[in-house]
CSV table of C-alpha atoms in Angstrom, one decimal:
chain,number,residue,atom,x,y,z
A,1267,MET,CA,81.4,130.2,107.4
A,1268,LEU,CA,84.9,129.6,106.1
A,1269,ASN,CA,84.5,125.9,106.8
A,1270,THR,CA,81.2,125.8,104.7
A,1271,ALA,CA,83.1,127.6,101.9
A,1272,ILE,CA,85.9,125.0,102.0
A,1273,HIS,CA,83.3,122.2,102.1
A,1274,LEU,CA,81.6,123.5,99.0
A,1275,LEU,CA,84.9,124.0,97.2
A,1276,LEU,CA,86.1,120.5,98.0
A,1277,LEU,CA,82.7,119.0,97.1
A,1278,LEU,CA,82.8,120.8,93.7
A,1279,LEU,CA,86.5,120.6,92.8
A,1280,LEU,CA,88.1,117.5,94.4
A,1281,PRO,CA,85.9,114.6,93.1
A,1282,PRO,CA,87.4,114.3,89.6
A,1283,LEU,CA,90.8,113.9,91.1
A,1284,LEU,CA,89.7,110.6,92.8
A,1285,PRO,CA,89.3,108.5,89.6
A,1286,GLY,CA,92.6,110.0,88.5
A,1287,VAL,CA,94.3,108.7,91.7
A,1288,ILE,CA,92.6,105.3,91.3
A,1289,ASN,CA,93.7,105.0,87.7
A,1290,LYS,CA,97.2,106.0,88.5
A,1291,THR,CA,97.4,103.4,91.2
A,1292,LYS,CA,96.1,100.7,88.9
A,1293,ALA,CA,98.6,101.8,86.2
A,1294,LEU,CA,101.5,101.6,88.7
A,1295,PHE,CA,100.4,98.1,89.6
A,1296,ALA,CA,100.4,97.1,86.0
A,1297,GLY,CA,103.8,98.6,85.4
A,1298,ARG,CA,102.4,101.3,83.1
A,1299,GLN,CA,102.8,105.0,83.3
A,1300,GLY,CA,99.0,105.7,83.2
A,1301,PRO,CA,97.0,108.8,82.4
A,1302,PRO,CA,97.9,112.0,84.2
A,1303,LEU,CA,96.3,112.6,87.6
A,1304,LEU,CA,94.2,115.4,86.2
A,1305,GLN,CA,92.9,113.4,83.3
A,1306,SER,CA,89.3,113.5,84.5
A,1307,TYR,CA,89.3,117.3,84.6
A,1308,TYR,CA,90.6,117.3,81.0
A,1309,ASP,CA,87.9,114.8,79.9
A,1310,LEU,CA,85.2,116.9,81.6
A,1311,ALA,CA,86.5,120.1,79.9
A,1312,LYS,CA,86.6,118.3,76.5
A,1313,LEU,CA,83.1,116.9,76.9
A,1314,MET,CA,81.6,120.2,77.9
A,1315,ARG,CA,82.8,121.8,74.6
A,1316,LYS,CA,81.3,119.1,72.5
A,1317,ASP,CA,78.0,119.0,70.6
A,1318,LEU,CA,75.0,117.0,71.9
A,1319,VAL,CA,73.5,114.2,69.8
A,1320,LEU,CA,70.0,113.1,70.8
A,1321,SER,CA,68.4,109.9,69.6
A,1322,SER,CA,64.9,110.4,68.1
A,1323,THR,CA,63.4,107.9,70.5
A,1324,THR,CA,64.3,109.8,73.6
A,1325,THR,CA,62.2,112.2,75.6
A,1326,TRP,CA,62.8,114.9,78.1
A,1327,ILE,CA,63.7,112.3,80.7
A,1328,PHE,CA,66.9,111.5,78.8
A,1329,VAL,CA,68.1,115.1,79.1
A,1330,ALA,CA,66.9,115.7,82.6
A,1331,ALA,CA,68.4,112.5,84.1
A,1332,PRO,CA,72.1,113.5,84.2
A,1333,VAL,CA,71.1,116.9,85.7
A,1334,VAL,CA,68.8,115.5,88.3
A,1335,THR,CA,71.4,112.8,89.2
A,1336,LEU,CA,74.1,115.5,89.6
A,1337,VAL,CA,71.9,117.7,91.7
A,1338,ALA,CA,70.9,114.8,93.9
A,1339,VAL,CA,74.5,113.7,94.7
A,1340,LEU,CA,75.5,117.3,95.3
A,1341,LEU,CA,72.7,117.7,97.8
A,1342,ALA,CA,73.7,114.4,99.4
A,1343,GLY,CA,77.2,115.9,99.6
A,1344,LEU,CA,75.8,119.0,101.4
A,1345,LEU,CA,74.1,116.8,104.0
A,1346,LEU,CA,77.2,114.8,104.8
A,1347,PRO,CA,79.8,116.3,107.2
A,1348,LEU,CA,83.4,116.2,105.8
A,1349,GLY,CA,86.0,115.2,108.3
A,1350,PRO,CA,85.5,116.7,111.7
A,1351,PHE,CA,83.5,119.7,110.4
A,1352,GLY,CA,79.8,120.1,110.4
A,1353,ALA,CA,77.7,119.7,107.3
A,1354,PRO,CA,76.2,122.9,105.7
A,1355,ILE,CA,72.7,121.4,106.0
A,1356,ALA,CA,71.8,119.3,109.1
A,1357,PHE,CA,68.4,118.4,110.6
A,1358,THR,CA,67.1,115.4,112.5
A,1359,GLY,CA,66.5,112.4,110.2
A,1360,ASP,CA,68.6,113.7,107.3
A,1361,LEU,CA,70.1,110.2,107.0
A,1362,ILE,CA,66.9,109.1,105.3
A,1363,LEU,CA,67.1,112.0,102.9
A,1364,PHE,CA,70.8,111.2,102.3
A,1365,ALA,CA,70.1,107.6,101.4
A,1366,TYR,CA,67.1,108.5,99.1
A,1367,LEU,CA,68.9,111.3,97.3
A,1368,LEU,CA,71.4,108.6,96.2
A,1369,GLY,CA,68.3,106.5,95.3
A,1370,LEU,CA,66.7,109.3,93.4
A,1371,GLY,CA,69.9,109.7,91.3
A,1372,ARG,CA,69.9,106.0,90.5
A,1373,PHE,CA,66.2,106.1,89.6
A,1374,PHE,CA,66.7,108.8,87.0
A,1375,THR,CA,69.8,107.2,85.6
A,1376,THR,CA,67.9,103.9,85.1
A,1377,ALA,CA,64.8,105.8,83.8
A,1378,ALA,CA,67.0,107.5,81.2
A,1379,ALA,CA,68.5,104.2,80.2
A,1380,LEU,CA,65.0,102.7,79.6
A,1381,ASP,CA,64.0,105.9,77.8
A,1382,THR,CA,66.6,105.2,75.0
A,1383,GLY,CA,64.7,102.1,74.0
A,1384,SER,CA,67.9,100.2,73.6
A,1385,ALA,CA,67.9,96.5,74.7
A,1386,PHE,CA,71.4,96.8,76.1
A,1387,GLU,CA,70.6,99.8,78.3
A,1388,GLY,CA,67.5,98.1,79.6
A,1389,MET,CA,69.7,95.2,80.7
A,1390,GLY,CA,72.1,97.5,82.4
A,1391,ALA,CA,69.2,99.3,84.2
A,1392,ALA,CA,67.8,95.9,85.4
A,1393,ARG,CA,71.2,94.9,86.8
A,1394,GLU,CA,71.8,98.3,88.4
A,1395,VAL,CA,68.5,98.1,90.2
A,1396,THR,CA,68.9,94.5,91.2
A,1397,PHE,CA,72.3,95.2,92.9
A,1398,ALA,CA,71.0,98.4,94.4
A,1399,CYS,CA,68.2,96.5,96.2
A,1400,LEU,CA,71.0,94.7,98.1
A,1401,ALA,CA,73.4,97.7,98.5
A,1402,GLU,CA,70.7,99.9,100.0
A,1403,PRO,CA,69.9,97.7,103.0
A,1404,ALA,CA,73.6,97.5,103.8
A,1405,LEU,CA,73.9,101.3,103.8
A,1406,PHE,CA,70.8,101.6,106.0
A,1407,PHE,CA,72.1,99.0,108.5
A,1408,ALA,CA,75.4,100.8,108.6
A,1409,LEU,CA,73.7,104.2,109.3
A,1410,LEU,CA,71.4,102.4,111.9
A,1411,ALA,CA,74.5,101.0,113.7
A,1412,LEU,CA,76.1,104.5,113.7
A,1413,ALA,CA,72.9,106.1,114.9
A,1414,LYS,CA,72.7,103.5,117.7
A,1415,ILE,CA,76.3,104.2,118.8
A,1416,SER,CA,75.8,108.0,118.9
A,1417,GLY,CA,72.2,108.1,119.9
A,1418,ALA,CA,71.7,110.9,117.3
A,1419,LEU,CA,69.6,110.9,114.2
A,1420,ASP,CA,71.3,113.6,112.1
A,1421,LEU,CA,74.3,112.8,110.0
A,1422,SER,CA,76.5,115.5,111.5
A,1423,ALA,CA,76.1,114.4,115.1
A,1424,MET,CA,76.1,110.7,114.4
A,1425,LEU,CA,79.2,110.6,112.2
A,1426,HIS,CA,81.3,112.8,114.4
A,1427,ASP,CA,83.4,110.7,116.8
A,1428,PRO,CA,81.9,107.2,116.2
A,1429,LEU,CA,84.2,106.0,119.0
A,1430,ALA,CA,82.1,107.9,121.6
A,1431,GLY,CA,80.7,104.7,123.3
A,1432,PRO,CA,82.7,102.3,125.4
A,1433,LEU,CA,85.5,101.2,123.2
A,1434,HIS,CA,85.2,97.4,123.7
A,1435,THR,CA,81.6,97.3,122.7
A,1436,VAL,CA,81.9,99.8,119.8
A,1437,MET,CA,85.1,98.7,118.1
A,1438,ALA,CA,83.9,95.3,116.8
A,1439,PRO,CA,80.6,96.6,115.2
A,1440,LEU,CA,82.6,99.5,113.6
A,1441,VAL,CA,85.0,97.0,112.0
A,1442,LEU,CA,82.0,95.2,110.6
A,1443,VAL,CA,80.3,98.4,109.4
A,1444,ALA,CA,83.5,99.6,107.8
A,1445,ILE,CA,83.9,96.3,105.8
A,1446,GLY,CA,80.2,96.5,104.7
A,1447,LEU,CA,80.5,100.1,103.7
A,1448,PHE,CA,83.6,99.5,101.7
A,1449,ILE,CA,81.8,96.8,99.7
A,1450,VAL,CA,78.9,99.2,99.2
A,1451,LEU,CA,81.4,101.9,98.0
A,1452,LEU,CA,82.8,99.5,95.4
A,1453,ALA,CA,79.3,98.4,94.3
A,1454,GLU,CA,77.7,101.8,94.1
A,1455,ASN,CA,80.6,103.3,92.2
A,1456,CYS,CA,80.9,100.3,89.8
A,1457,ARG,CA,84.5,99.5,90.8
A,1458,ILE,CA,86.1,96.2,90.0
A,1459,PRO,CA,84.9,93.2,92.0
A,1460,VAL,CA,81.4,94.3,90.9
A,1461,ASP,CA,81.7,96.2,87.7
A,1462,ASP,CA,84.6,97.2,85.5
A,1463,PRO,CA,84.6,100.9,84.7
A,1464,ASN,CA,86.9,100.3,81.7
A,1465,THR,CA,85.0,97.5,80.0
A,1466,HIS,CA,83.2,98.1,76.8
A,1467,LEU,CA,81.4,94.9,76.3
A,1468,GLU,CA,77.7,95.6,76.6
A,1469,LEU,CA,77.0,92.1,77.9
A,1470,THR,CA,79.0,92.5,81.0
A,1471,MET,CA,78.7,96.1,81.9
A,1472,ILE,CA,76.4,97.5,84.5
A,1473,HIS,CA,76.7,101.2,85.0
A,1474,GLU,CA,78.6,102.0,81.8
A,1475,VAL,CA,76.0,100.4,79.6
A,1476,MET,CA,73.3,102.7,81.0
A,1477,VAL,CA,75.1,105.8,79.7
A,1478,LEU,CA,76.0,104.5,76.2
A,1479,ASP,CA,73.7,106.9,74.5
A,1480,HIS,CA,74.7,110.0,76.4
A,1481,SER,CA,77.2,112.2,74.6
A,1482,GLY,CA,78.9,115.6,75.0
A,1483,PRO,CA,77.9,117.7,77.9
A,1484,LEU,CA,75.4,115.2,79.2
A,1485,LEU,CA,78.1,112.5,79.4
A,1486,GLY,CA,80.2,115.1,81.1
A,1487,LEU,CA,77.5,115.6,83.7
A,1488,VAL,CA,77.2,111.8,84.2
A,1489,LEU,CA,80.9,111.4,84.7
A,1490,TYR,CA,81.0,114.4,87.1
A,1491,GLY,CA,78.1,113.0,89.0
A,1492,ALA,CA,79.7,109.6,89.3
A,1493,ALA,CA,82.9,111.2,90.6
A,1494,ILE,CA,80.9,113.2,93.2
A,1495,LYS,CA,79.1,110.0,94.3
A,1496,LEU,CA,82.5,108.4,94.8
A,1497,PHE,CA,83.6,111.4,96.9
A,1498,VAL,CA,80.4,111.4,99.0
A,1499,LEU,CA,80.5,107.7,99.8
A,1500,SER,CA,84.3,107.9,100.5
A,1501,ALA,CA,83.7,110.7,102.9
A,1502,LEU,CA,81.0,108.6,104.7
A,1503,ILE,CA,83.4,105.6,105.1
A,1504,LEU,CA,86.2,107.9,106.2
A,1505,HIS,CA,84.2,108.8,109.3
A,1506,VAL,CA,84.2,105.1,110.3
A,1507,ILE,CA,87.8,104.1,109.4
A,1508,ALA,CA,89.7,107.3,110.2
A,1509,PRO,CA,87.9,109.3,112.9
A,1510,PHE,CA,91.0,111.4,113.7
A,1511,GLN,CA,90.9,115.1,114.4
A,1512,THR,CA,93.3,117.6,115.9
A,1513,GLY,CA,90.7,120.4,116.5
A,1514,HIS,CA,92.7,122.8,114.3
A,1515,PRO,CA,91.0,123.5,111.0
A,1516,TRP,CA,94.3,124.2,109.1
A,1517,VAL,CA,95.5,120.7,110.0
A,1518,ASP,CA,92.2,118.9,109.7
A,1519,TRP,CA,91.3,120.0,106.2
A,1520,PRO,CA,94.6,118.9,104.6
A,1521,MET,CA,94.4,115.7,106.7
A,1522,PHE,CA,90.9,115.0,105.4
A,1523,VAL,CA,92.1,115.5,101.8
A,1524,GLY,CA,95.0,113.2,102.5
A,1525,GLU,CA,92.8,110.5,103.9
A,1526,MET,CA,90.5,110.8,100.9
A,1527,LEU,CA,93.4,110.3,98.5
A,1528,GLY,CA,94.6,107.5,100.6
A,1529,LEU,CA,91.2,105.8,100.4
A,1530,ALA,CA,91.3,106.3,96.6
A,1531,VAL,CA,94.7,104.5,96.5
A,1532,GLY,CA,93.1,101.7,98.6
A,1533,VAL,CA,90.4,101.3,96.1
A,1534,GLY,CA,93.0,101.3,93.3
A,1535,VAL,CA,94.9,98.5,95.1
A,1536,THR,CA,91.7,96.5,95.6
A,1537,GLU,CA,90.9,96.8,91.9
A,1538,SER,CA,94.5,95.8,91.0
A,1539,ILE,CA,94.7,92.6,93.1
A,1540,MET,CA,91.1,91.3,92.6
A,1541,ALA,CA,89.5,89.8,89.5
A,1542,ARG,CA,86.0,90.9,88.6
A,1543,LEU,CA,83.3,88.6,90.0
A,1544,GLN,CA,81.0,86.7,87.7
A,1545,MET,CA,77.8,88.6,87.3
A,1546,ARG,CA,75.8,85.9,89.1
A,1547,HIS,CA,78.2,86.0,92.1
A,1548,VAL,CA,77.9,89.8,92.7
A,1549,PRO,CA,74.7,89.4,94.8
A,1550,TYR,CA,76.7,87.1,97.2
A,1551,LEU,CA,79.2,89.9,97.8
A,1552,LEU,CA,76.4,92.4,98.4
A,1553,ILE,CA,74.5,90.0,100.7
A,1554,ALA,CA,77.8,89.6,102.6
A,1555,ALA,CA,77.8,93.4,102.9
A,1556,VAL,CA,74.3,93.4,104.3
A,1557,LEU,CA,75.2,90.7,106.7
A,1558,PHE,CA,78.3,92.6,107.9
A,1559,CYS,CA,76.4,95.8,108.5
A,1560,GLY,CA,73.4,93.9,110.0
A,1561,PHE,CA,75.7,92.0,112.4
A,1562,GLY,CA,77.3,95.3,113.4
A,1563,PHE,CA,73.9,96.5,114.4
A,1564,VAL,CA,72.9,93.2,116.1
A,1565,LEU,CA,76.1,93.3,118.2
A,1566,LEU,CA,75.2,96.8,119.4
A,1567,VAL,CA,71.6,95.9,120.5
A,1568,ARG,CA,72.6,92.5,121.8
B,1347,MET,CA,92.8,95.1,124.5
B,1348,ALA,CA,89.2,93.8,124.5
B,1349,SER,CA,88.4,96.1,121.5
B,1350,ILE,CA,91.2,94.6,119.4
B,1351,VAL,CA,90.3,91.0,120.3
B,1352,ASN,CA,86.7,91.7,119.4
B,1353,SER,CA,87.6,93.3,116.1
B,1354,LEU,CA,89.8,90.3,115.3
B,1355,LEU,CA,86.9,88.0,116.2
B,1356,VAL,CA,84.3,89.7,114.0
B,1357,VAL,CA,86.8,89.6,111.1
B,1358,VAL,CA,87.1,85.9,111.7
B,1359,LEU,CA,83.3,85.6,111.7
B,1360,GLY,CA,83.2,87.5,108.4
B,1361,LEU,CA,85.8,85.2,106.9
B,1362,ASN,CA,83.5,82.3,107.9
B,1363,LEU,CA,80.8,83.8,105.6
B,1364,PHE,CA,83.3,84.3,102.8
B,1365,ALA,CA,84.5,80.7,103.1
B,1366,LEU,CA,80.9,79.6,102.8
B,1367,GLY,CA,80.3,81.8,99.8
B,1368,SER,CA,83.3,81.4,97.6
B,1369,SER,CA,83.2,79.1,94.7
B,1370,ARG,CA,86.9,78.3,94.2
B,1371,LEU,CA,88.7,75.7,96.3
B,1372,ASN,CA,91.9,77.8,96.2
B,1373,ALA,CA,90.0,80.9,97.5
B,1374,VAL,CA,88.5,78.9,100.3
B,1375,ILE,CA,91.9,77.5,101.3
B,1376,ARG,CA,93.4,81.1,101.3
B,1377,ILE,CA,90.4,82.4,103.4
B,1378,VAL,CA,90.8,79.6,106.0
B,1379,ALA,CA,94.6,80.2,106.0
B,1380,LEU,CA,94.0,83.9,106.7
B,1381,GLN,CA,91.5,83.0,109.4
B,1382,GLY,CA,94.0,80.6,111.1
B,1383,ALA,CA,96.8,83.2,110.9
B,1384,LEU,CA,94.6,85.9,112.5
B,1385,LEU,CA,93.6,83.5,115.2
B,1386,GLY,CA,97.2,82.8,115.9
B,1387,PHE,CA,97.6,86.4,117.3
B,1388,LEU,CA,94.9,85.8,119.9
B,1389,PRO,CA,97.1,84.2,122.6
B,1390,LEU,CA,99.4,87.2,122.4
B,1391,LEU,CA,96.4,89.6,122.9
B,1392,ILE,CA,94.7,87.7,125.6
B,1393,HIS,CA,97.7,86.8,127.8
B,1394,GLN,CA,98.9,89.7,129.7
B,1395,PRO,CA,101.8,89.8,130.4
B,1396,ILE,CA,103.0,87.9,127.4
B,1397,GLY,CA,104.9,84.7,128.5
B,1398,LEU,CA,107.0,82.3,126.5
B,1399,ALA,CA,104.2,79.8,126.3
B,1400,ALA,CA,101.9,82.3,124.6
B,1401,VAL,CA,104.6,83.3,122.1
B,1402,VAL,CA,105.4,79.7,121.2
B,1403,ALA,CA,101.7,78.9,120.8
B,1404,ALA,CA,101.1,81.9,118.6
B,1405,VAL,CA,104.1,81.4,116.4
B,1406,ALA,CA,103.4,77.7,115.9
B,1407,ALA,CA,99.7,78.4,115.1
B,1408,ILE,CA,100.5,81.2,112.6
B,1409,VAL,CA,103.2,79.2,110.8
B,1410,LEU,CA,101.3,76.0,110.7
B,1411,LYS,CA,97.8,77.2,109.9
B,1412,GLY,CA,98.8,80.3,107.9
B,1413,ILE,CA,101.6,78.9,105.8
B,1414,VAL,CA,102.3,75.1,106.0
B,1415,ILE,CA,98.8,73.7,105.8
B,1416,PRO,CA,97.6,75.9,103.0
B,1417,ILE,CA,100.7,75.1,100.9
B,1418,MET,CA,100.1,71.3,101.5
B,1419,LEU,CA,96.5,71.6,100.5
B,1420,THR,CA,97.2,73.7,97.4
B,1421,SER,CA,99.9,71.3,96.2
B,1422,ALA,CA,97.6,68.3,96.9
B,1423,LEU,CA,94.9,70.1,94.8
B,1424,GLN,CA,97.4,70.5,92.0
B,1425,ARG,CA,98.8,67.0,92.1
B,1426,ALA,CA,95.3,65.4,92.1
B,1427,GLN,CA,94.2,67.7,89.3
B,1428,ILE,CA,90.8,68.3,90.9
B,1429,LYS,CA,88.5,70.8,89.3
B,1430,ARG,CA,88.7,74.1,91.0
B,1431,GLU,CA,85.1,74.5,91.9
B,1432,VAL,CA,83.6,73.4,95.2
B,1433,GLU,CA,80.6,71.2,94.8
B,1434,PRO,CA,78.1,72.1,97.5
B,1435,LEU,CA,75.1,70.1,98.4
B,1436,ILE,CA,73.1,73.3,99.0
B,1437,GLY,CA,73.9,76.4,96.9
B,1438,LEU,CA,76.5,78.9,97.9
B,1439,LEU,CA,74.0,81.6,98.7
B,1440,PRO,CA,71.8,79.4,100.9
B,1441,SER,CA,74.8,78.1,102.8
B,1442,MET,CA,76.0,81.7,103.4
B,1443,ILE,CA,72.5,82.6,104.8
B,1444,LEU,CA,72.6,79.4,106.9
B,1445,GLY,CA,76.1,80.5,108.2
B,1446,ALA,CA,74.6,83.9,109.1
B,1447,LEU,CA,71.7,82.3,110.9
B,1448,VAL,CA,74.0,80.0,112.9
B,1449,THR,CA,76.2,83.0,113.8
B,1450,GLY,CA,73.1,84.9,115.0
B,1451,PHE,CA,72.0,81.8,116.9
B,1452,ALA,CA,75.4,81.5,118.5
B,1453,MET,CA,75.2,85.2,119.6
B,1454,MET,CA,71.8,84.6,121.2
B,1455,PHE,CA,72.8,81.4,122.8
B,1456,ALA,CA,76.1,82.7,124.2
B,1457,ALA,CA,74.3,85.5,125.9
B,1458,TYR,CA,72.7,83.0,128.3
B,1459,LEU,CA,75.9,81.2,129.2
B,1460,PRO,CA,77.6,82.0,132.4
B,1461,VAL,CA,81.2,83.2,131.6
B,1462,ALA,CA,83.9,84.3,133.9
B,1463,ARG,CA,83.8,88.0,134.5
B,1464,GLU,CA,87.1,88.8,132.7
B,1465,HIS,CA,85.7,87.2,129.5
B,1466,SER,CA,82.3,88.7,129.6
B,1467,ASP,CA,82.9,91.6,127.2
B,1468,LEU,CA,84.8,89.5,124.8
B,1469,LEU,CA,83.1,87.7,121.9
B,1470,LEU,CA,85.1,84.5,122.4
B,1471,VAL,CA,82.1,82.2,123.2
B,1472,PRO,CA,79.8,83.3,120.4
B,1473,ALA,CA,82.7,83.5,117.9
B,1474,SER,CA,83.8,80.0,118.8
B,1475,LEU,CA,80.3,78.5,118.6
B,1476,ALA,CA,79.6,80.2,115.3
B,1477,THR,CA,82.9,79.0,113.8
B,1478,VAL,CA,82.4,75.4,115.0
B,1479,LEU,CA,78.9,75.4,113.5
B,1480,VAL,CA,80.1,76.9,110.2
B,1481,GLY,CA,82.8,74.2,110.2
B,1482,PHE,CA,80.0,71.6,110.5
B,1483,ILE,CA,78.1,73.2,107.6
B,1484,LEU,CA,81.3,73.1,105.4
B,1485,LEU,CA,81.9,69.5,106.5
B,1486,THR,CA,78.4,68.3,105.7
B,1487,THR,CA,77.5,70.2,102.6
B,1488,ARG,CA,80.6,69.8,100.4
B,1489,PHE,CA,81.2,66.7,98.4
B,1490,LYS,CA,84.9,66.9,97.7
B,1491,ALA,CA,87.2,65.1,100.1
B,1492,ILE,CA,89.5,68.1,100.2
B,1493,SER,CA,86.8,70.6,101.1
B,1494,GLN,CA,85.8,68.4,104.0
B,1495,VAL,CA,89.4,68.8,105.2
B,1496,ILE,CA,88.8,72.6,105.0
B,1497,GLY,CA,85.6,72.2,107.0
B,1498,TYR,CA,87.6,70.3,109.6
B,1499,LEU,CA,90.2,73.2,109.7
B,1500,VAL,CA,87.4,75.7,110.3
B,1501,LEU,CA,86.0,73.5,113.1
B,1502,GLU,CA,89.5,73.3,114.7
B,1503,ASN,CA,89.7,77.2,114.5
B,1504,GLY,CA,86.5,77.4,116.4
B,1505,ILE,CA,87.8,75.0,119.1
B,1506,PHE,CA,91.0,77.1,119.2
B,1507,ILE,CA,89.0,80.2,120.0
B,1508,PHE,CA,87.2,78.3,122.7
B,1509,GLY,CA,90.6,77.2,124.1
B,1510,MET,CA,91.5,80.9,124.6
B,1511,LEU,CA,89.0,80.9,127.5
B,1512,LEU,CA,91.0,78.3,129.4
B,1513,VAL,CA,94.4,79.3,128.2
B,1514,ASP,CA,95.6,79.7,131.8
B,1515,ALA,CA,94.5,76.2,132.7
B,1516,MET,CA,95.6,74.4,129.6
B,1517,PRO,CA,99.3,73.6,129.4
B,1518,LEU,CA,101.4,74.3,126.4
B,1519,THR,CA,101.9,70.6,125.7
B,1520,VAL,CA,98.1,70.1,125.1
B,1521,GLU,CA,98.0,73.1,122.7
B,1522,MET,CA,101.0,71.8,120.8
B,1523,GLY,CA,99.5,68.3,120.8
B,1524,VAL,CA,96.4,69.6,119.2
B,1525,LEU,CA,98.4,71.4,116.5
B,1526,LEU,CA,100.5,68.3,115.9
B,1527,ASP,CA,97.4,66.2,115.5
B,1528,LEU,CA,95.9,68.7,113.1
B,1529,PHE,CA,99.1,68.8,111.0
B,1530,VAL,CA,99.4,65.0,110.9
B,1531,GLY,CA,95.7,64.6,110.0
B,1532,ILE,CA,96.0,67.0,107.1
B,1533,PHE,CA,99.3,65.6,106.0
B,1534,VAL,CA,97.7,62.1,105.8
B,1535,VAL,CA,94.6,63.4,104.0
B,1536,CYS,CA,96.7,65.2,101.4
B,1537,ILE,CA,98.5,61.9,100.7
B,1538,ILE,CA,95.2,60.0,100.7
B,1539,VAL,CA,93.6,62.5,98.3
B,1540,ASN,CA,96.3,61.7,95.8
B,1541,HIS,CA,95.9,57.9,96.2
B,1542,ILE,CA,92.1,58.1,96.0
B,1543,ASN,CA,92.4,60.1,92.9
B,1544,GLN,CA,94.7,57.5,91.3
B,1545,ALA,CA,92.6,54.5,92.4
B,1546,PHE,CA,89.0,55.8,91.7
B,1547,ALA,CA,89.5,58.7,89.4
B,1548,SER,CA,87.1,60.7,91.5
B,1549,MET,CA,87.2,62.7,94.7
B,1550,ASP,CA,83.4,62.8,95.1
B,1551,THR,CA,82.7,61.5,98.6
B,1552,ARG,CA,79.3,60.3,97.4
B,1553,ARG,CA,81.1,57.6,95.4
B,1554,LEU,CA,83.3,56.6,98.3
B,1555,VAL,CA,80.7,54.8,100.3
B,1556,GLU,CA,81.0,51.3,98.8
B,1557,LEU,CA,83.6,48.9,99.9
B,1558,LYS,CA,85.3,46.8,97.3
B,1559,GLU,CA,88.4,44.7,97.0
């Protein structure tokens, strides 16, 4: 019960800290001081107090999309176990629901972008969907490999202790799956080798361009949903790269938060040392992610 | 130990794909350098207990393939002022998919090969076959002389992995001889690249087929 409460609290409160940590890391690499760690919380508070401006071409989809996206990623976060603790909701086959909740969020974001009738936003929506076609198989192959290792089909059982099998057959596929999932994490959260969250050139943006018309509380919801998506995918990848547990909840929860912040620093370092890929080279990276996760699976069934 | 060796080998296989997929010569050189340096750790992991021969082989391989050869290639690239893009015969994406296919083929083929029992849970044979085949793809589908050298390096990395199977049987001198050959070969090519560039103003191997006085 207590663990479920902590799960909910972390899921609702921790995510906006992650972009703060990433931005701070990038600022340190660039020799700047950078925005404060809590900047995302201030931004959200500011946006929530603002007025809403709606374009006259938009319909109800435009208003509904940020809400649906936020709810979808929150539900995905409830299905996913955090650290060594069980998820609040778990049933056989919930990995499919998990993947398609993320898909539903994306569908509504792109639908809202098309709803504005702006040429730029349509372009962003097309790019987002194109790249998602490649990121989703990678995610599925990764989940398939993890299901094969554990023999379970619900996220809580299959993500706990991925090292359950004989170590020499499991380790190599897990390395491949971890690399593939990290690329998916970068692509899904529009981090640098795929998309630059700071850019404001419509011609090169992917995710940012889709939310150009959102303002005030709706933009706040979009940003909050994006932070939660980052949190959820980071929690997924942490199961693969850091499956440590002590069995004592008061050690494991702080350790989980520490691992999460460490992964955010890792993302910040990746963004600092890499240049952004050309738009036409992004599919290569994503296909590499599919191949990594697919190979992980092939190695297991070999 | 097998788990660490296998993780290292799958990272090497991944680097093969990145080498096939990256469009900049510098990036390919760095990827192959990383691959060579990672492979240098293999003798230390496979030989138990670690003897002097394994340490010498590992240090020589790491220094040569991870540091010396990449520096030579990069400086040759700068001196010859070649354009930074690789010029593949088939596109980057098809060659990546081809690389993935040959890796899968190597996995399937290696499953039928009789291997000594102490090597049966290691991925040494499939990894070496796949790396050799990727080396062939790099050698045959790139037009620049310097990227053919890189293909040759990848090929040698594959042979190095295979050599790990017979590391007890193969004396240190053979290992060192191979490394020396590789070093001299690349040294010569780096000089030749410069001369070809001065003489013909092009590094395209398609134009290097005619003999003239």
